[in-house]
JSON list of C-alpha atoms in Angstrom, two decimals:
[
{"chain": "A", "resi": 1, "resn": "PRO", "atom": "CA", "xyz": [132.40, 44.09, 49.36]},
{"chain": "A", "resi": 2, "resn": "LEU", "atom": "CA", "xyz": [134.55, 43.08, 52.07]},
{"chain": "A", "resi": 3, "resn": "THR", "atom": "CA", "xyz": [136.89, 44.76, 54.59]},
{"chain": "A", "resi": 4, "resn": "VAL", "atom": "CA", "xyz": [139.47, 42.54, 55.88]},
{"chain": "A", "resi": 5, "resn": "GLY", "atom": "CA", "xyz": [141.69, 43.17, 58.80]},
{"chain": "A", "resi": 6, "resn": "LEU", "atom": "CA", "xyz": [144.99, 41.06, 58.87]},
{"chain": "A", "resi": 7, "resn": "ASP", "atom": "CA", "xyz": [147.62, 40.55, 61.50]},
{"chain": "A", "resi": 8, "resn": "PHE", "atom": "CA", "xyz": [150.55, 38.58, 59.99]},
{"chain": "A", "resi": 9, "resn": "ASN", "atom": "CA", "xyz": [151.60, 35.70, 62.56]},
{"chain": "A", "resi": 10, "resn": "VAL", "atom": "CA", "xyz": [152.73, 32.05, 62.26]},
{"chain": "A", "resi": 11, "resn": "SER", "atom": "CA", "xyz": [150.48, 31.22, 64.90]},
{"chain": "A", "resi": 12, "resn": "PRO", "atom": "CA", "xyz": [147.84, 32.46, 64.83]},
{"chain": "A", "resi": 13, "resn": "MET", "atom": "CA", "xyz": [147.71, 34.39, 61.53]},
{"chain": "A", "resi": 14, "resn": "SER", "atom": "CA", "xyz": [144.33, 36.46, 62.43]},
{"chain": "A", "resi": 15, "resn": "ALA", "atom": "CA", "xyz": [141.71, 38.12, 60.22]},
{"chain": "A", "resi": 16, "resn": "VAL", "atom": "CA", "xyz": [138.30, 39.97, 60.96]},
{"chain": "A", "resi": 17, "resn": "ILE", "atom": "CA", "xyz": [136.19, 40.04, 57.90]},
{"chain": "A", "resi": 18, "resn": "MET", "atom": "CA", "xyz": [133.52, 43.23, 57.92]},
{"chain": "A", "resi": 19, "resn": "VAL", "atom": "CA", "xyz": [131.01, 44.77, 55.68]},
{"chain": "A", "resi": 20, "resn": "LYS", "atom": "CA", "xyz": [131.11, 48.63, 55.83]},
{"chain": "A", "resi": 21, "resn": "THR", "atom": "CA", "xyz": [127.77, 50.27, 56.68]},
{"chain": "A", "resi": 22, "resn": "ALA", "atom": "CA", "xyz": [126.44, 53.87, 56.02]},
{"chain": "A", "resi": 23, "resn": "ASP", "atom": "CA", "xyz": [128.80, 55.27, 59.39]},
{"chain": "A", "resi": 24, "resn": "GLY", "atom": "CA", "xyz": [130.68, 52.29, 60.39]},
{"chain": "A", "resi": 25, "resn": "LEU", "atom": "CA", "xyz": [131.46, 48.64, 60.32]},
{"chain": "A", "resi": 26, "resn": "HIS", "atom": "CA", "xyz": [129.81, 45.00, 60.66]},
{"chain": "A", "resi": 27, "resn": "ALA", "atom": "CA", "xyz": [132.01, 41.88, 61.66]},
{"chain": "A", "resi": 28, "resn": "ILE", "atom": "CA", "xyz": [130.54, 38.94, 60.00]},
{"chain": "A", "resi": 29, "resn": "ASP", "atom": "CA", "xyz": [133.53, 36.67, 60.64]},
{"chain": "A", "resi": 30, "resn": "ASP", "atom": "CA", "xyz": [136.78, 36.17, 61.77]},
{"chain": "A", "resi": 31, "resn": "ILE", "atom": "CA", "xyz": [139.71, 33.53, 61.01]},
{"chain": "A", "resi": 32, "resn": "ALA", "atom": "CA", "xyz": [142.32, 32.39, 63.13]},
{"chain": "A", "resi": 33, "resn": "LEU", "atom": "CA", "xyz": [145.05, 29.99, 61.52]},
{"chain": "A", "resi": 34, "resn": "HIS", "atom": "CA", "xyz": [147.43, 28.21, 63.44]},
{"chain": "A", "resi": 35, "resn": "SER", "atom": "CA", "xyz": [150.87, 27.18, 62.21]},
{"chain": "A", "resi": 36, "resn": "SER", "atom": "CA", "xyz": [149.97, 28.99, 58.91]},
{"chain": "A", "resi": 37, "resn": "ASN", "atom": "CA", "xyz": [151.17, 31.52, 56.36]},
{"chain": "A", "resi": 38, "resn": "THR", "atom": "CA", "xyz": [149.92, 34.32, 54.09]},
{"chain": "A", "resi": 39, "resn": "ASN", "atom": "CA", "xyz": [149.07, 32.15, 51.14]},
{"chain": "A", "resi": 40, "resn": "GLU", "atom": "CA", "xyz": [147.04, 29.77, 53.68]},
{"chain": "A", "resi": 41, "resn": "MET", "atom": "CA", "xyz": [145.05, 32.93, 54.86]},
{"chain": "A", "resi": 42, "resn": "ILE", "atom": "CA", "xyz": [144.39, 34.35, 51.48]},
{"chain": "A", "resi": 43, "resn": "GLU", "atom": "CA", "xyz": [143.13, 30.82, 50.39]},
{"chain": "A", "resi": 44, "resn": "GLU", "atom": "CA", "xyz": [140.71, 30.51, 53.25]},
{"chain": "A", "resi": 45, "resn": "ILE", "atom": "CA", "xyz": [139.40, 34.04, 52.71]},
{"chain": "A", "resi": 46, "resn": "ARG", "atom": "CA", "xyz": [138.52, 33.24, 48.83]},
{"chain": "A", "resi": 47, "resn": "ASN", "atom": "CA", "xyz": [137.34, 29.81, 50.03]},
{"chain": "A", "resi": 48, "resn": "ARG", "atom": "CA", "xyz": [134.84, 31.46, 52.34]},
{"chain": "A", "resi": 49, "resn": "TYR", "atom": "CA", "xyz": [134.07, 34.50, 50.35]},
{"chain": "A", "resi": 50, "resn": "PRO", "atom": "CA", "xyz": [134.79, 33.25, 46.70]},
{"chain": "A", "resi": 51, "resn": "GLY", "atom": "CA", "xyz": [132.95, 36.42, 44.61]},
{"chain": "A", "resi": 52, "resn": "ASN", "atom": "CA", "xyz": [133.63, 39.23, 46.98]},
{"chain": "A", "resi": 53, "resn": "PRO", "atom": "CA", "xyz": [135.93, 42.17, 46.20]},
{"chain": "A", "resi": 54, "resn": "ILE", "atom": "CA", "xyz": [138.04, 42.27, 49.35]},
{"chain": "A", "resi": 55, "resn": "THR", "atom": "CA", "xyz": [139.76, 45.33, 50.81]},
{"chain": "A", "resi": 56, "resn": "ALA", "atom": "CA", "xyz": [142.75, 44.19, 52.94]},
{"chain": "A", "resi": 57, "resn": "PHE", "atom": "CA", "xyz": [144.12, 46.26, 55.83]},
{"chain": "A", "resi": 58, "resn": "PRO", "atom": "CA", "xyz": [147.36, 44.25, 56.85]},
{"chain": "A", "resi": 59, "resn": "ASP", "atom": "CA", "xyz": [149.44, 44.81, 59.78]},
{"chain": "A", "resi": 60, "resn": "PRO", "atom": "CA", "xyz": [152.18, 47.32, 58.07]},
{"chain": "A", "resi": 61, "resn": "ALA", "atom": "CA", "xyz": [155.17, 44.93, 59.48]},
{"chain": "A", "resi": 62, "resn": "GLY", "atom": "CA", "xyz": [154.19, 43.00, 56.52]},
{"chain": "A", "resi": 63, "resn": "VAL", "atom": "CA", "xyz": [156.08, 45.34, 54.04]},
{"chain": "A", "resi": 64, "resn": "GLN", "atom": "CA", "xyz": [159.43, 43.27, 55.65]},
{"chain": "A", "resi": 65, "resn": "ARG", "atom": "CA", "xyz": [157.88, 40.09, 57.42]},
{"chain": "A", "resi": 66, "resn": "LYS", "atom": "CA", "xyz": [157.42, 36.89, 55.15]},
{"chain": "A", "resi": 67, "resn": "THR", "atom": "CA", "xyz": [155.65, 34.26, 56.43]},
{"chain": "A", "resi": 68, "resn": "SER", "atom": "CA", "xyz": [155.77, 32.22, 53.09]},
{"chain": "A", "resi": 69, "resn": "ALA", "atom": "CA", "xyz": [159.08, 30.20, 51.76]},
{"chain": "A", "resi": 70, "resn": "ASN", "atom": "CA", "xyz": [158.95, 31.67, 48.38]},
{"chain": "A", "resi": 71, "resn": "GLY", "atom": "CA", "xyz": [160.63, 35.32, 49.15]},
{"chain": "A", "resi": 72, "resn": "ASN", "atom": "CA", "xyz": [157.35, 37.68, 48.59]},
{"chain": "A", "resi": 73, "resn": "THR", "atom": "CA", "xyz": [156.52, 40.17, 51.69]},
{"chain": "A", "resi": 74, "resn": "ASP", "atom": "CA", "xyz": [153.05, 39.20, 53.18]},
{"chain": "A", "resi": 75, "resn": "ILE", "atom": "CA", "xyz": [151.72, 42.44, 51.71]},
{"chain": "A", "resi": 76, "resn": "ARG", "atom": "CA", "xyz": [153.00, 41.54, 48.11]},
{"chain": "A", "resi": 77, "resn": "LEU", "atom": "CA", "xyz": [150.86, 38.35, 48.50]},
{"chain": "A", "resi": 78, "resn": "LEU", "atom": "CA", "xyz": [148.29, 40.26, 49.25]},
{"chain": "A", "resi": 79, "resn": "GLU", "atom": "CA", "xyz": [148.88, 42.49, 46.36]},
{"chain": "A", "resi": 80, "resn": "MET", "atom": "CA", "xyz": [148.99, 39.64, 44.21]},
{"chain": "A", "resi": 81, "resn": "ALA", "atom": "CA", "xyz": [145.81, 37.67, 45.33]},
{"chain": "A", "resi": 82, "resn": "GLN", "atom": "CA", "xyz": [142.81, 37.74, 42.74]},
{"chain": "A", "resi": 83, "resn": "GLY", "atom": "CA", "xyz": [140.53, 40.40, 43.90]},
{"chain": "A", "resi": 84, "resn": "PHE", "atom": "CA", "xyz": [142.42, 41.78, 46.33]},
{"chain": "A", "resi": 85, "resn": "THR", "atom": "CA", "xyz": [143.01, 45.70, 46.71]},
{"chain": "A", "resi": 86, "resn": "VAL", "atom": "CA", "xyz": [145.48, 46.44, 49.85]},
{"chain": "A", "resi": 87, "resn": "ARG", "atom": "CA", "xyz": [145.85, 49.96, 51.90]},
{"chain": "A", "resi": 88, "resn": "TYR", "atom": "CA", "xyz": [147.94, 50.40, 54.86]},
{"chain": "A", "resi": 89, "resn": "HIS", "atom": "CA", "xyz": [150.08, 52.97, 56.65]},
{"chain": "A", "resi": 90, "resn": "ARG", "atom": "CA", "xyz": [153.66, 52.87, 55.63]},
{"chain": "A", "resi": 91, "resn": "ALA", "atom": "CA", "xyz": [154.29, 52.68, 59.49]},
{"chain": "A", "resi": 92, "resn": "HIS", "atom": "CA", "xyz": [152.53, 51.46, 62.41]},
{"chain": "A", "resi": 93, "resn": "PRO", "atom": "CA", "xyz": [149.66, 53.80, 63.88]},
{"chain": "A", "resi": 94, "resn": "LEU", "atom": "CA", "xyz": [150.32, 54.32, 67.59]},
{"chain": "A", "resi": 95, "resn": "ILE", "atom": "CA", "xyz": [148.22, 51.65, 69.75]},
{"chain": "A", "resi": 96, "resn": "LYS", "atom": "CA", "xyz": [146.34, 54.37, 71.35]},
{"chain": "A", "resi": 97, "resn": "ASP", "atom": "CA", "xyz": [145.00, 55.86, 67.87]},
{"chain": "A", "resi": 98, "resn": "ARG", "atom": "CA", "xyz": [143.88, 52.46, 66.81]},
{"chain": "A", "resi": 99, "resn": "ILE", "atom": "CA", "xyz": [141.90, 52.10, 70.42]},
{"chain": "A", "resi": 100, "resn": "ASN", "atom": "CA", "xyz": [140.58, 55.39, 70.22]},
{"chain": "A", "resi": 101, "resn": "ALA", "atom": "CA", "xyz": [139.20, 54.94, 66.94]},
{"chain": "A", "resi": 102, "resn": "ALA", "atom": "CA", "xyz": [137.88, 51.69, 67.64]},
{"chain": "A", "resi": 103, "resn": "ASN", "atom": "CA", "xyz": [136.43, 53.15, 70.90]},
{"chain": "A", "resi": 104, "resn": "SER", "atom": "CA", "xyz": [134.61, 56.02, 68.79]},
{"chain": "A", "resi": 105, "resn": "LEU", "atom": "CA", "xyz": [133.08, 53.24, 66.67]},
{"chain": "A", "resi": 106, "resn": "PHE", "atom": "CA", "xyz": [131.63, 51.12, 69.79]},
{"chain": "A", "resi": 107, "resn": "TYR", "atom": "CA", "xyz": [130.64, 54.10, 71.87]},
{"chain": "A", "resi": 108, "resn": "LYS", "atom": "CA", "xyz": [126.72, 53.96, 72.36]},
{"chain": "A", "resi": 109, "resn": "ARG", "atom": "CA", "xyz": [125.04, 57.05, 70.88]},
{"chain": "A", "resi": 110, "resn": "GLU", "atom": "CA", "xyz": [121.99, 58.66, 72.80]},
{"chain": "A", "resi": 111, "resn": "ASP", "atom": "CA", "xyz": [119.94, 56.72, 70.67]},
{"chain": "A", "resi": 112, "resn": "GLY", "atom": "CA", "xyz": [121.30, 53.42, 71.86]},
{"chain": "A", "resi": 113, "resn": "THR", "atom": "CA", "xyz": [123.03, 52.51, 68.59]},
{"chain": "A", "resi": 114, "resn": "THR", "atom": "CA", "xyz": [126.53, 52.31, 67.99]},
{"chain": "A", "resi": 115, "resn": "ARG", "atom": "CA", "xyz": [128.87, 52.41, 64.54]},
{"chain": "A", "resi": 116, "resn": "PHE", "atom": "CA", "xyz": [130.10, 48.72, 65.33]},
{"chain": "A", "resi": 117, "resn": "TYR", "atom": "CA", "xyz": [128.31, 45.66, 65.09]},
{"chain": "A", "resi": 118, "resn": "ILE", "atom": "CA", "xyz": [129.93, 42.02, 65.87]},
{"chain": "A", "resi": 119, "resn": "ASP", "atom": "CA", "xyz": [128.16, 38.77, 64.77]},
{"chain": "A", "resi": 120, "resn": "PRO", "atom": "CA", "xyz": [127.92, 36.29, 67.55]},
{"chain": "A", "resi": 121, "resn": "LYS", "atom": "CA", "xyz": [130.01, 33.75, 65.45]},
{"chain": "A", "resi": 122, "resn": "CYS", "atom": "CA", "xyz": [133.00, 36.16, 65.63]},
{"chain": "A", "resi": 123, "resn": "LYS", "atom": "CA", "xyz": [134.21, 34.43, 68.57]},
{"chain": "A", "resi": 124, "resn": "ASN", "atom": "CA", "xyz": [137.56, 35.14, 68.26]},
{"chain": "A", "resi": 125, "resn": "THR", "atom": "CA", "xyz": [137.19, 38.88, 67.92]},
{"chain": "A", "resi": 126, "resn": "ILE", "atom": "CA", "xyz": [134.81, 39.07, 70.98]},
{"chain": "A", "resi": 127, "resn": "LYS", "atom": "CA", "xyz": [137.22, 37.01, 73.13]},
{"chain": "A", "resi": 128, "resn": "SER", "atom": "CA", "xyz": [139.92, 39.33, 72.06]},
{"chain": "A", "resi": 129, "resn": "LEU", "atom": "CA", "xyz": [138.35, 42.43, 72.98]},
{"chain": "A", "resi": 130, "resn": "LYS", "atom": "CA", "xyz": [137.06, 41.19, 75.94]},
{"chain": "A", "resi": 131, "resn": "ASN", "atom": "CA", "xyz": [140.76, 40.03, 77.49]},
{"chain": "A", "resi": 132, "resn": "TYR", "atom": "CA", "xyz": [142.57, 42.53, 75.40]},
{"chain": "A", "resi": 133, "resn": "SER", "atom": "CA", "xyz": [144.62, 44.22, 78.47]},
{"chain": "A", "resi": 134, "resn": "TYR", "atom": "CA", "xyz": [148.02, 45.94, 79.22]},
{"chain": "A", "resi": 135, "resn": "LYS", "atom": "CA", "xyz": [150.86, 45.05, 81.30]},
{"chain": "A", "resi": 136, "resn": "GLU", "atom": "CA", "xyz": [150.38, 46.00, 85.17]},
{"chain": "A", "resi": 137, "resn": "ASP", "atom": "CA", "xyz": [151.08, 50.06, 85.56]},
{"chain": "A", "resi": 138, "resn": "SER", "atom": "CA", "xyz": [151.92, 50.58, 82.04]},
{"chain": "A", "resi": 139, "resn": "GLN", "atom": "CA", "xyz": [150.16, 51.40, 78.85]},
{"chain": "A", "resi": 140, "resn": "VAL", "atom": "CA", "xyz": [151.95, 48.77, 76.83]},
{"chain": "A", "resi": 141, "resn": "PRO", "atom": "CA", "xyz": [149.66, 46.00, 75.63]},
{"chain": "A", "resi": 142, "resn": "MET", "atom": "CA", "xyz": [149.95, 42.38, 76.86]},
{"chain": "A", "resi": 143, "resn": "LYS", "atom": "CA", "xyz": [151.26, 40.56, 74.20]},
{"chain": "A", "resi": 144, "resn": "GLY", "atom": "CA", "xyz": [149.87, 36.79, 73.79]},
{"chain": "A", "resi": 145, "resn": "GLU", "atom": "CA", "xyz": [146.55, 35.20, 73.07]},
{"chain": "A", "resi": 146, "resn": "PHE", "atom": "CA", "xyz": [144.69, 38.28, 72.60]},
{"chain": "A", "resi": 147, "resn": "ASP", "atom": "CA", "xyz": [146.54, 40.92, 70.92]},
{"chain": "A", "resi": 148, "resn": "HIS", "atom": "CA", "xyz": [146.49, 39.58, 67.33]},
{"chain": "A", "resi": 149, "resn": "MET", "atom": "CA", "xyz": [142.70, 39.47, 66.72]},
{"chain": "A", "resi": 150, "resn": "PHE", "atom": "CA", "xyz": [142.50, 42.78, 68.19]},
{"chain": "A", "resi": 151, "resn": "ASP", "atom": "CA", "xyz": [145.31, 44.13, 65.63]},
{"chain": "A", "resi": 152, "resn": "ALA", "atom": "CA", "xyz": [143.50, 42.58, 63.16]},
{"chain": "A", "resi": 153, "resn": "LEU", "atom": "CA", "xyz": [140.36, 44.38, 64.15]},
{"chain": "A", "resi": 154, "resn": "THR", "atom": "CA", "xyz": [141.88, 47.82, 64.63]},
{"chain": "A", "resi": 155, "resn": "TYR", "atom": "CA", "xyz": [144.41, 48.15, 61.55]},
{"chain": "A", "resi": 156, "resn": "PRO", "atom": "CA", "xyz": [141.24, 48.96, 58.89]},
{"chain": "A", "resi": 157, "resn": "ILE", "atom": "CA", "xyz": [139.32, 50.62, 61.82]},
{"chain": "A", "resi": 158, "resn": "GLU", "atom": "CA", "xyz": [142.27, 53.05, 62.30]},
{"chain": "A", "resi": 159, "resn": "PHE", "atom": "CA", "xyz": [142.68, 53.78, 58.54]},
{"chain": "A", "resi": 160, "resn": "LEU", "atom": "CA", "xyz": [139.15, 54.09, 57.72]},
{"chain": "A", "resi": 161, "resn": "PHE", "atom": "CA", "xyz": [138.06, 56.34, 61.00]},
{"chain": "A", "resi": 162, "resn": "PRO", "atom": "CA", "xyz": [140.74, 57.60, 62.44]},
{"chain": "A", "resi": 163, "resn": "ILE", "atom": "CA", "xyz": [140.63, 60.27, 65.13]},
{"chain": "A", "resi": 164, "resn": "GLN", "atom": "CA", "xyz": [141.07, 63.52, 63.89]},
{"chain": "A", "resi": 165, "resn": "LYS", "atom": "CA", "xyz": [143.38, 65.62, 65.77]},
{"chain": "A", "resi": 166, "resn": "PRO", "atom": "CA", "xyz": [142.39, 69.62, 65.60]},
{"chain": "A", "resi": 167, "resn": "VAL", "atom": "CA", "xyz": [144.92, 71.71, 64.04]},
{"chain": "A", "resi": 168, "resn": "PRO", "atom": "CA", "xyz": [146.08, 74.45, 65.59]},
{"chain": "A", "resi": 169, "resn": "ARG", "atom": "CA", "xyz": [145.52, 77.63, 63.41]},
{"chain": "A", "resi": 170, "resn": "PRO", "atom": "CA", "xyz": [148.09, 80.70, 63.69]},
{"chain": "A", "resi": 171, "resn": "GLU", "atom": "CA", "xyz": [147.37, 83.52, 65.99]},
{"chain": "A", "resi": 172, "resn": "SER", "atom": "CA", "xyz": [147.38, 85.72, 62.69]},
{"chain": "A", "resi": 173, "resn": "MET", "atom": "CA", "xyz": [145.02, 83.70, 61.31]},
{"chain": "A", "resi": 174, "resn": "ILE", "atom": "CA", "xyz": [142.27, 84.04, 63.66]},
{"chain": "A", "resi": 175, "resn": "ASN", "atom": "CA", "xyz": [142.59, 87.66, 64.13]},
{"chain": "A", "resi": 176, "resn": "SER", "atom": "CA", "xyz": [142.20, 88.07, 60.16]},
{"chain": "A", "resi": 177, "resn": "VAL", "atom": "CA", "xyz": [139.33, 85.76, 59.97]},
{"chain": "A", "resi": 178, "resn": "ALA", "atom": "CA", "xyz": [137.30, 87.87, 62.91]}
]
């Protein structure tokens, strides 16, 4: 089974192809299609991985966005594609939440391992991670060449490995538990 993160754009439409591991993900391929649409991305994924079941984690904006001319939304096209299961949040997760979730997988543990691996052939993903940046003196990501593949990578990471925020317990429950 494959885990595929997707960012919908006409140029480039971006996908990161991953395999789940016991405790993380392994990026095995990436696809950047210029002057393209969702149907072409689906076709390219199927050409590369014809028999694999695919769980797609697309940009939630795909509910409204149409990169195709036939009137279906990008997410609807994925849902109709043979062998695709589609999972996404109804609203965009915060960029900082996606970055924190990704960093939690990239973090090198005491034994020197991480929960995320990138095959060297994922040149677009590697380039994106090396060059992703913010506008000067801000926490606003720099839009352009490097953010699309980064977005495709982090949609599934944040969905599958979200940073869990502690839920404060009411004072009355703390006293009654002790």
